Amino acid sequence: MFDNVGNVRFMQKLNREKALSFIRKNSPVSRNELAKITGLSLSSITNIINFFIDSNLVTETGRIKNAGAGRRAVMLEFNASAYSIIAINIEPDEATVSITDLVGGILESESVAISKKETADKVLSVIEERVLSVIGKRANVKAIGFAVSGHVSPDGKVSSSVMDWDRVDVKTRFEKSCGVLVYISNNTKTKGLWTIRALNDEMHKNIVFLDMSSDGIGIINAYEGEINAAVAGEFGHTVISAADGELRCLENVCSVGYSELRYEELSGEPVPISDIHKRACGGNKIARRVIDEACGYMSAAIINLIMMFEPDLIIVNASELFEIEPMYNAAIDLAVSHTARLAMKTPEFKKVFVASAQSAQGAAQIAADELFGISAPDDIL
């Protein structure tokens, strides 16, 4: 008997998740449309919608005329303001703590100074203090979403070379102290998800997001708008041959820091990347060599992505190393010419610059996806 009760409860939750997922992505929708898309009976849809209206997750927004005769259909809208999510983006010297709605829209935001030289406990204590202050003022916070640079294990432990963290249990700590669900993601995933959803691009089914950030190189792959969970994102650890013939990680040789060190090594003069760009454009041979090497490393990364995924579109979140258009174009052209010789499909390219605020919004969107997934708490589904 108890097994039957459990099965009924699971199916009820599954049907609610299916209906809410469609409403979240396609509002406004009618009950009839929802029944047709989900395959559920109209009576089941009615019960599900009544549950969501009672919990304030769905509202009725008006009526539209049906294609045929009869009454106008009542439209249903996802209520993004039903609950709040705290979204946190952690950078080496700053954490952004934002309050968002259920689609990642920022309601309030503040930056908290931190230092990667401090212990993980001290950094998290500073963030924890701000989060507890927010929760004390807002009764409807339902989850916390973190965006971090590094590897996130399934149990919420973070290992980050940038922050010098080794399996730091962020999830358990914040769930215990804050009393809400915590979801943690690599910041390449949060930036990529926000970018892809903001573009709302229905023309390209297979998209790769290449994150050329200052603290590493990551990728995500999305197919028909859904993130490929099998792609881990740590693309910067790909082994590549550097100019001196040594094997190094891609993020070590395709970075601002490496290019500046390379110029100093060849010229004996420490010069910031902005001046290296200027000198290269002015005909300085050493600067030109350093820039060409960096372009070669980036093109190698893109070639590998094209060969692995054959994407329709590659979105490049460009760091300051590739913000100069001629340098960025040179890297793209080199990659495209190589893959063309192999008769591979040439993807389209789009360059973006994703800020920490957008990374936090992506963290909130991931938290919302998890919050309304099949493992959602019983008071949600």
Short mmCIF file of C-alpha atoms in Angstrom, two decimals:
data_model
loop_
_atom_site.label_atom_id
_atom_site.label_comp_id
_atom_site.label_asym_id
_atom_site.label_seq_id
_atom_site.Cartn_x
_atom_site.Cartn_y
_atom_site.Cartn_z
CA MET A 1 0.00 0.00 0.00
CA PHE A 2 2.79 2.41 0.93
CA ASP A 3 4.55 1.71 -2.37
CA ASN A 4 1.39 2.64 -4.24
CA VAL A 5 1.11 5.89 -2.27
CA GLY A 6 4.75 6.65 -3.08
CA ASN A 7 4.23 5.94 -6.78
CA VAL A 8 1.15 8.17 -6.92
CA ARG A 9 3.04 10.96 -5.16
CA PHE A 10 5.99 10.62 -7.55
CA MET A 11 3.75 10.72 -10.63
CA GLN A 12 1.93 13.76 -9.22
CA LYS A 13 5.26 15.52 -8.75
CA LEU A 14 6.46 14.49 -12.20
CA ASN A 15 3.32 15.89 -13.83
CA ARG A 16 3.61 19.14 -11.89
CA GLU A 17 7.26 19.49 -12.91
CA LYS A 18 6.37 18.89 -16.55
CA ALA A 19 3.60 21.48 -16.52
CA LEU A 20 5.58 24.13 -14.64
CA SER A 21 8.62 23.67 -16.87
CA PHE A 22 6.53 24.49 -19.93
CA ILE A 23 4.85 27.46 -18.26
CA ARG A 24 8.22 28.88 -17.15
CA LYS A 25 9.61 28.74 -20.68
CA ASN A 26 6.50 29.67 -22.68
CA SER A 27 4.28 32.02 -20.64
CA PRO A 28 1.58 33.01 -21.26
CA VAL A 29 -0.13 29.70 -22.10
CA SER A 30 -3.67 28.39 -21.85
CA ARG A 31 -4.82 25.28 -20.02
CA ASN A 32 -5.80 23.65 -23.31
CA GLU A 33 -2.36 24.34 -24.81
CA LEU A 34 -0.70 22.97 -21.67
CA ALA A 35 -2.78 19.77 -21.80
CA LYS A 36 -1.94 19.27 -25.48
CA ILE A 37 1.81 19.80 -25.03
CA THR A 38 2.21 17.72 -21.85
CA GLY A 39 -0.20 14.95 -22.85
CA LEU A 40 -2.04 15.30 -19.55
CA SER A 41 -5.82 15.36 -19.29
CA LEU A 42 -7.57 18.68 -18.89
CA SER A 43 -8.81 17.64 -15.45
CA SER A 44 -5.22 16.86 -14.37
CA ILE A 45 -4.06 20.23 -15.71
CA THR A 46 -6.85 21.94 -13.79
CA ASN A 47 -5.73 20.31 -10.52
CA ILE A 48 -2.07 21.15 -11.20
CA ILE A 49 -2.81 24.80 -12.04
CA ASN A 50 -5.00 25.19 -8.95
CA PHE A 51 -2.03 23.96 -6.87
CA PHE A 52 0.32 26.48 -8.51
CA ILE A 53 -2.16 29.34 -8.18
CA ASP A 54 -2.58 28.56 -4.47
CA SER A 55 1.22 28.65 -4.05
CA ASN A 56 1.42 31.90 -6.09
CA LEU A 57 3.77 30.38 -8.71
CA VAL A 58 1.22 30.85 -11.48
CA THR A 59 -1.24 33.67 -12.08
CA GLU A 60 -4.11 34.13 -14.49
CA THR A 61 -3.37 37.14 -16.68
CA GLY A 62 -6.38 37.54 -18.96
CA ARG A 63 -8.12 35.91 -21.86
CA ILE A 64 -7.43 35.49 -25.57
CA LYS A 65 -9.85 34.49 -28.28
CA ASN A 66 -9.70 30.85 -29.34
CA ALA A 67 -9.23 29.95 -32.99
CA GLY A 68 -12.74 28.56 -33.04
CA ALA A 69 -16.01 29.64 -31.51
CA GLY A 70 -16.68 29.65 -27.80
CA ARG A 71 -15.29 31.24 -24.67
CA ARG A 72 -11.97 33.03 -24.60
CA ALA A 73 -9.10 31.02 -23.09
CA VAL A 74 -7.73 32.13 -19.72
CA MET A 75 -3.95 32.64 -19.99
CA LEU A 76 -1.50 31.43 -17.37
CA GLU A 77 1.71 33.28 -16.47
CA PHE A 78 4.69 32.16 -14.40
CA ASN A 79 5.04 34.44 -11.36
CA ALA A 80 8.78 35.16 -11.16
CA SER A 81 8.33 37.22 -8.01
CA ALA A 82 6.73 34.43 -5.95
CA TYR A 83 10.06 33.75 -4.22
CA SER A 84 13.55 35.24 -4.11
CA ILE A 85 16.91 33.63 -4.79
CA ILE A 86 20.23 34.86 -3.42
CA ALA A 87 22.86 34.66 -6.17
CA ILE A 88 26.55 34.86 -5.32
CA ASN A 89 29.42 35.22 -7.77
CA ILE A 90 32.89 34.72 -6.28
CA GLU A 91 35.93 36.33 -7.93
CA PRO A 92 39.50 36.39 -6.51
CA ASP A 93 39.08 39.87 -5.02
CA GLU A 94 35.33 40.38 -4.86
CA ALA A 95 32.06 38.56 -4.22
CA THR A 96 28.81 39.86 -5.69
CA VAL A 97 25.77 39.09 -3.54
CA SER A 98 22.50 39.67 -5.38
CA ILE A 99 18.84 39.15 -4.67
CA THR A 100 17.02 37.93 -7.77
CA ASP A 101 13.58 36.81 -8.81
CA LEU A 102 12.91 33.31 -10.15
CA VAL A 103 14.18 34.11 -13.66
CA GLY A 104 17.41 35.73 -12.50
CA GLY A 105 16.28 39.35 -12.63
CA ILE A 106 18.35 41.34 -10.13
CA LEU A 107 16.33 43.12 -7.43
CA GLU A 108 19.24 44.25 -5.25
CA SER A 109 23.00 43.73 -5.43
CA GLU A 110 26.12 44.59 -3.50
CA SER A 111 29.81 43.80 -3.78
CA VAL A 112 31.82 42.45 -0.88
CA ALA A 113 35.61 42.81 -0.82
CA ILE A 114 37.44 39.49 -0.33
CA SER A 115 40.95 38.23 -0.99
CA LYS A 116 42.15 34.94 -2.41
CA LYS A 117 45.06 35.23 0.03
CA GLU A 118 42.63 34.66 2.91
CA THR A 119 41.50 31.21 4.00
CA ALA A 120 38.32 29.75 2.53
CA ASP A 121 36.71 29.95 5.98
CA LYS A 122 37.39 33.68 6.26
CA VAL A 123 36.16 34.43 2.72
CA LEU A 124 32.97 32.43 3.27
CA SER A 125 32.39 34.04 6.66
CA VAL A 126 32.30 37.49 5.01
CA ILE A 127 29.82 36.27 2.38
CA GLU A 128 27.79 34.34 4.98
CA GLU A 129 27.32 37.49 7.08
CA ARG A 130 25.82 39.36 4.12
CA VAL A 131 23.58 36.43 3.15
CA LEU A 132 22.20 36.03 6.68
CA SER A 133 21.47 39.76 6.75
CA VAL A 134 19.45 39.45 3.53
CA ILE A 135 17.54 36.39 4.75
CA GLY A 136 16.72 38.23 7.96
CA LYS A 137 14.99 40.95 5.95
CA ARG A 138 13.28 38.74 3.33
CA ALA A 139 10.96 35.93 4.32
CA ASN A 140 10.56 34.53 0.80
CA VAL A 141 14.18 33.50 0.01
CA LYS A 142 13.92 29.95 -1.28
CA ALA A 143 17.44 29.11 -2.42
CA ILE A 144 21.04 30.28 -2.80
CA GLY A 145 22.94 29.93 -6.07
CA PHE A 146 26.75 30.15 -6.13
CA ALA A 147 29.00 30.77 -9.14
CA VAL A 148 32.63 29.82 -8.49
CA SER A 149 35.78 29.35 -10.54
CA GLY A 150 36.88 25.75 -10.20
CA HIS A 151 35.55 22.22 -9.96
CA VAL A 152 32.30 21.57 -8.10
CA SER A 153 31.71 18.00 -6.94
CA PRO A 154 28.17 16.54 -6.91
CA ASP A 155 28.02 16.98 -3.12
CA GLY A 156 28.77 20.71 -3.34
CA LYS A 157 32.47 20.75 -2.47
CA VAL A 158 34.58 23.32 -4.33
CA SER A 159 38.18 22.91 -5.49
CA SER A 160 39.61 26.07 -7.01
CA SER A 161 43.21 26.76 -8.02
CA VAL A 162 42.33 30.45 -8.36
CA MET A 163 41.08 30.70 -4.76
CA ASP A 164 43.43 27.96 -3.46
CA TRP A 165 40.46 25.94 -2.17
CA ASP A 166 40.62 22.16 -1.82
CA ARG A 167 37.21 20.45 -1.54
CA VAL A 168 35.67 23.23 0.53
CA ASP A 169 32.17 22.14 1.61
CA VAL A 170 30.27 25.30 0.68
CA LYS A 171 26.90 23.58 0.28
CA THR A 172 26.68 21.99 3.72
CA ARG A 173 27.95 25.12 5.44
CA PHE A 174 25.42 27.49 3.91
CA GLU A 175 22.45 25.11 4.07
CA LYS A 176 23.11 24.64 7.77
CA SER A 177 23.60 28.32 8.61
CA CYS A 178 21.01 29.82 6.24
CA GLY A 179 18.28 27.17 6.30
CA VAL A 180 17.63 27.17 2.54
CA LEU A 181 18.69 24.97 -0.36
CA VAL A 182 22.10 25.75 -1.88
CA TYR A 183 23.15 25.05 -5.48
CA ILE A 184 26.76 25.58 -6.63
CA SER A 185 28.02 25.77 -10.22
CA ASN A 186 31.20 26.49 -12.09
CA ASN A 187 31.06 30.12 -13.27
CA THR A 188 31.61 29.16 -16.90
CA LYS A 189 28.27 27.34 -16.71
CA THR A 190 26.52 30.29 -15.04
CA LYS A 191 27.91 32.80 -17.57
CA GLY A 192 27.14 30.52 -20.49
CA LEU A 193 23.60 29.75 -19.36
CA TRP A 194 22.80 33.43 -18.84
CA THR A 195 24.25 34.34 -22.26
CA ILE A 196 22.42 31.59 -24.16
CA ARG A 197 19.09 32.35 -22.52
CA ALA A 198 19.52 36.10 -23.03
CA LEU A 199 20.24 35.56 -26.74
CA ASN A 200 17.12 33.37 -27.06
CA ASP A 201 18.59 32.10 -30.34
CA GLU A 202 16.28 29.58 -32.01
CA MET A 203 18.32 29.49 -35.24
CA HIS A 204 21.32 27.67 -33.76
CA LYS A 205 20.62 24.29 -32.21
CA ASN A 206 24.17 23.34 -31.19
CA ILE A 207 26.02 26.10 -29.31
CA VAL A 208 29.42 26.15 -27.60
CA PHE A 209 30.20 28.88 -25.08
CA LEU A 210 33.98 29.48 -24.79
CA ASP A 211 34.85 31.37 -21.61
CA MET A 212 38.24 33.10 -22.03
CA SER A 213 38.17 34.67 -18.57
CA SER A 214 41.19 36.01 -16.72
CA ASP A 215 41.16 33.11 -14.24
CA GLY A 216 40.87 30.19 -16.65
CA ILE A 217 39.31 28.82 -19.83
CA GLY A 218 36.04 26.92 -19.71
CA ILE A 219 33.34 25.69 -22.08
CA ILE A 220 29.75 24.59 -22.00
CA ASN A 221 27.74 23.00 -24.77
CA ALA A 222 24.02 23.60 -25.25
CA TYR A 223 21.76 21.69 -27.64
CA GLU A 224 18.31 23.09 -28.40
CA GLY A 225 18.59 25.35 -25.38
CA GLU A 226 19.47 22.61 -22.89
CA ILE A 227 22.90 22.48 -21.26
CA ASN A 228 24.88 19.30 -21.94
CA ALA A 229 25.60 18.11 -18.40
CA ALA A 230 28.29 15.70 -19.65
CA VAL A 231 30.63 18.59 -20.53
CA ALA A 232 32.57 19.43 -17.37
CA GLY A 233 33.69 22.88 -18.47
CA GLU A 234 37.38 22.82 -17.44
CA PHE A 235 38.72 23.26 -20.97
CA GLY A 236 41.73 25.29 -19.83
CA HIS A 237 43.44 22.13 -18.54
CA THR A 238 43.75 20.83 -22.12
CA VAL A 239 47.44 20.06 -22.72
CA ILE A 240 49.06 22.04 -25.53
CA SER A 241 52.59 22.61 -26.82
CA ALA A 242 53.91 26.09 -26.01
CA ALA A 243 56.30 28.14 -28.14
CA ASP A 244 59.34 26.66 -26.36
CA GLY A 245 58.17 23.12 -27.12
CA GLU A 246 57.12 22.37 -23.54
CA LEU A 247 53.70 20.86 -22.85
CA ARG A 248 51.51 23.18 -20.77
CA CYS A 249 47.83 23.69 -19.99
CA LEU A 250 46.01 25.87 -22.49
CA GLU A 251 45.01 28.42 -19.84
CA ASN A 252 48.69 28.86 -18.89
CA VAL A 253 49.78 29.91 -22.37
CA CYS A 254 46.60 31.60 -23.61
CA SER A 255 46.31 34.26 -20.93
CA VAL A 256 47.15 37.86 -20.20
CA GLY A 257 49.70 36.88 -17.57
CA TYR A 258 51.56 34.49 -19.88
CA SER A 259 51.65 37.01 -22.75
CA GLU A 260 53.09 39.68 -20.46
CA LEU A 261 55.71 37.25 -19.09
CA ARG A 262 56.52 36.11 -22.63
CA TYR A 263 57.14 39.69 -23.76
CA GLU A 264 59.35 40.37 -20.75
CA GLU A 265 61.26 37.14 -21.40
CA LEU A 266 61.96 38.11 -25.03
CA SER A 267 62.56 41.83 -24.54
CA GLY A 268 63.74 42.16 -20.96
CA GLU A 269 61.06 44.79 -20.34
CA PRO A 270 57.88 44.34 -18.25
CA VAL A 271 54.96 45.73 -20.27
CA PRO A 272 51.18 45.48 -19.67
CA ILE A 273 49.08 43.70 -22.31
CA SER A 274 47.49 46.96 -23.51
CA ASP A 275 50.93 48.32 -24.45
CA ILE A 276 51.94 45.02 -26.06
CA HIS A 277 48.88 45.39 -28.31
CA LYS A 278 49.88 48.95 -29.20
CA ARG A 279 53.48 48.00 -29.92
CA ALA A 280 52.40 45.10 -32.09
CA CYS A 281 50.16 47.39 -34.14
CA GLY A 282 53.11 49.83 -34.42
CA GLY A 283 55.38 47.18 -35.94
CA ASN A 284 57.33 45.99 -32.87
CA LYS A 285 58.53 42.50 -33.85
CA ILE A 286 58.67 41.06 -30.33
CA ALA A 287 55.17 42.33 -29.51
CA ARG A 288 53.93 40.95 -32.82
CA ARG A 289 55.46 37.57 -32.01
CA VAL A 290 53.79 37.44 -28.58
CA ILE A 291 50.42 38.40 -30.07
CA ASP A 292 50.76 35.85 -32.87
CA GLU A 293 51.57 33.11 -30.35
CA ALA A 294 48.48 33.94 -28.30
CA CYS A 295 46.34 33.92 -31.46
CA GLY A 296 47.77 30.52 -32.33
CA TYR A 297 46.84 29.11 -28.93
CA MET A 298 43.31 30.46 -29.16
CA SER A 299 42.86 29.12 -32.69
CA ALA A 300 44.03 25.69 -31.50
CA ALA A 301 41.35 25.79 -28.79
CA ILE A 302 38.67 26.70 -31.33
CA ILE A 303 39.82 24.00 -33.78
CA ASN A 304 39.46 21.39 -31.03
CA LEU A 305 35.97 22.66 -30.16
CA ILE A 306 34.84 22.49 -33.79
CA MET A 307 36.21 18.97 -34.17
CA MET A 308 34.61 17.77 -30.91
CA PHE A 309 31.18 19.39 -31.14
CA GLU A 310 30.65 20.61 -34.75
CA PRO A 311 28.66 23.54 -33.34
CA ASP A 312 26.42 25.90 -35.29
CA LEU A 313 27.57 28.81 -33.14
CA ILE A 314 30.58 29.50 -30.90
CA ILE A 315 30.10 32.30 -28.38
CA VAL A 316 33.42 33.67 -27.13
CA ASN A 317 33.46 35.43 -23.78
CA ALA A 318 36.62 37.37 -24.52
CA SER A 319 39.11 38.42 -21.84
CA GLU A 320 41.21 41.54 -22.27
CA LEU A 321 43.69 39.38 -24.21
CA PHE A 322 41.28 39.19 -27.15
CA GLU A 323 39.28 42.38 -26.76
CA ILE A 324 41.31 43.92 -29.60
CA GLU A 325 39.29 43.12 -32.72
CA PRO A 326 42.18 42.42 -35.15
CA MET A 327 43.70 39.92 -32.72
CA TYR A 328 40.38 38.19 -32.10
CA ASN A 329 39.65 38.02 -35.86
CA ALA A 330 43.11 36.64 -36.60
CA ALA A 331 42.57 33.77 -34.16
CA ILE A 332 39.14 32.99 -35.60
CA ASP A 333 40.36 33.15 -39.21
CA LEU A 334 43.26 30.80 -38.45
CA ALA A 335 40.92 28.25 -36.87
CA VAL A 336 38.36 28.48 -39.68
CA SER A 337 40.99 28.06 -42.41
CA HIS A 338 42.28 24.90 -40.71
CA THR A 339 38.87 23.28 -40.27
CA ALA A 340 37.92 24.28 -43.85
CA ARG A 341 40.84 22.21 -45.13
CA LEU A 342 39.32 19.27 -43.28
CA ALA A 343 35.96 19.96 -44.97
CA MET A 344 34.32 20.55 -41.58
CA LYS A 345 31.31 22.75 -41.03
CA THR A 346 32.24 26.35 -40.25
CA PRO A 347 30.28 27.70 -37.28
CA GLU A 348 29.22 31.28 -36.77
CA PHE A 349 31.00 33.28 -34.06
CA LYS A 350 29.80 35.85 -31.57
CA LYS A 351 31.99 37.78 -29.13
CA VAL A 352 30.55 38.83 -25.77
CA PHE A 353 31.81 40.27 -22.48
CA VAL A 354 29.92 38.74 -19.55
CA ALA A 355 30.16 40.70 -16.29
CA SER A 356 30.06 39.29 -12.75
CA ALA A 357 26.43 40.45 -12.42
CA GLN A 358 25.42 38.21 -15.33
CA SER A 359 27.35 35.30 -13.81
CA ALA A 360 25.30 35.77 -10.62
CA GLN A 361 22.10 35.85 -12.69
CA GLY A 362 23.11 32.56 -14.29
CA ALA A 363 23.66 31.09 -10.83
CA ALA A 364 20.13 32.16 -9.90
CA GLN A 365 18.72 30.58 -13.07
CA ILE A 366 20.46 27.30 -12.30
CA ALA A 367 19.14 27.42 -8.71
CA ALA A 368 15.62 28.01 -10.04
CA ASP A 369 15.95 25.10 -12.50
CA GLU A 370 16.97 22.83 -9.63
CA LEU A 371 14.34 24.25 -7.30
CA PHE A 372 11.59 23.37 -9.78
CA GLY A 373 13.08 20.05 -10.91
CA ILE A 374 11.87 16.60 -10.02
CA SER A 375 13.89 16.67 -6.77
CA ALA A 376 12.12 19.88 -5.66
CA PRO A 377 10.89 20.08 -2.06
CA ASP A 378 7.28 19.06 -1.45
CA ASP A 379 6.12 22.64 -0.78
CA ILE A 380 7.23 23.60 -4.33
CA LEU A 381 5.91 20.67 -6.38
#
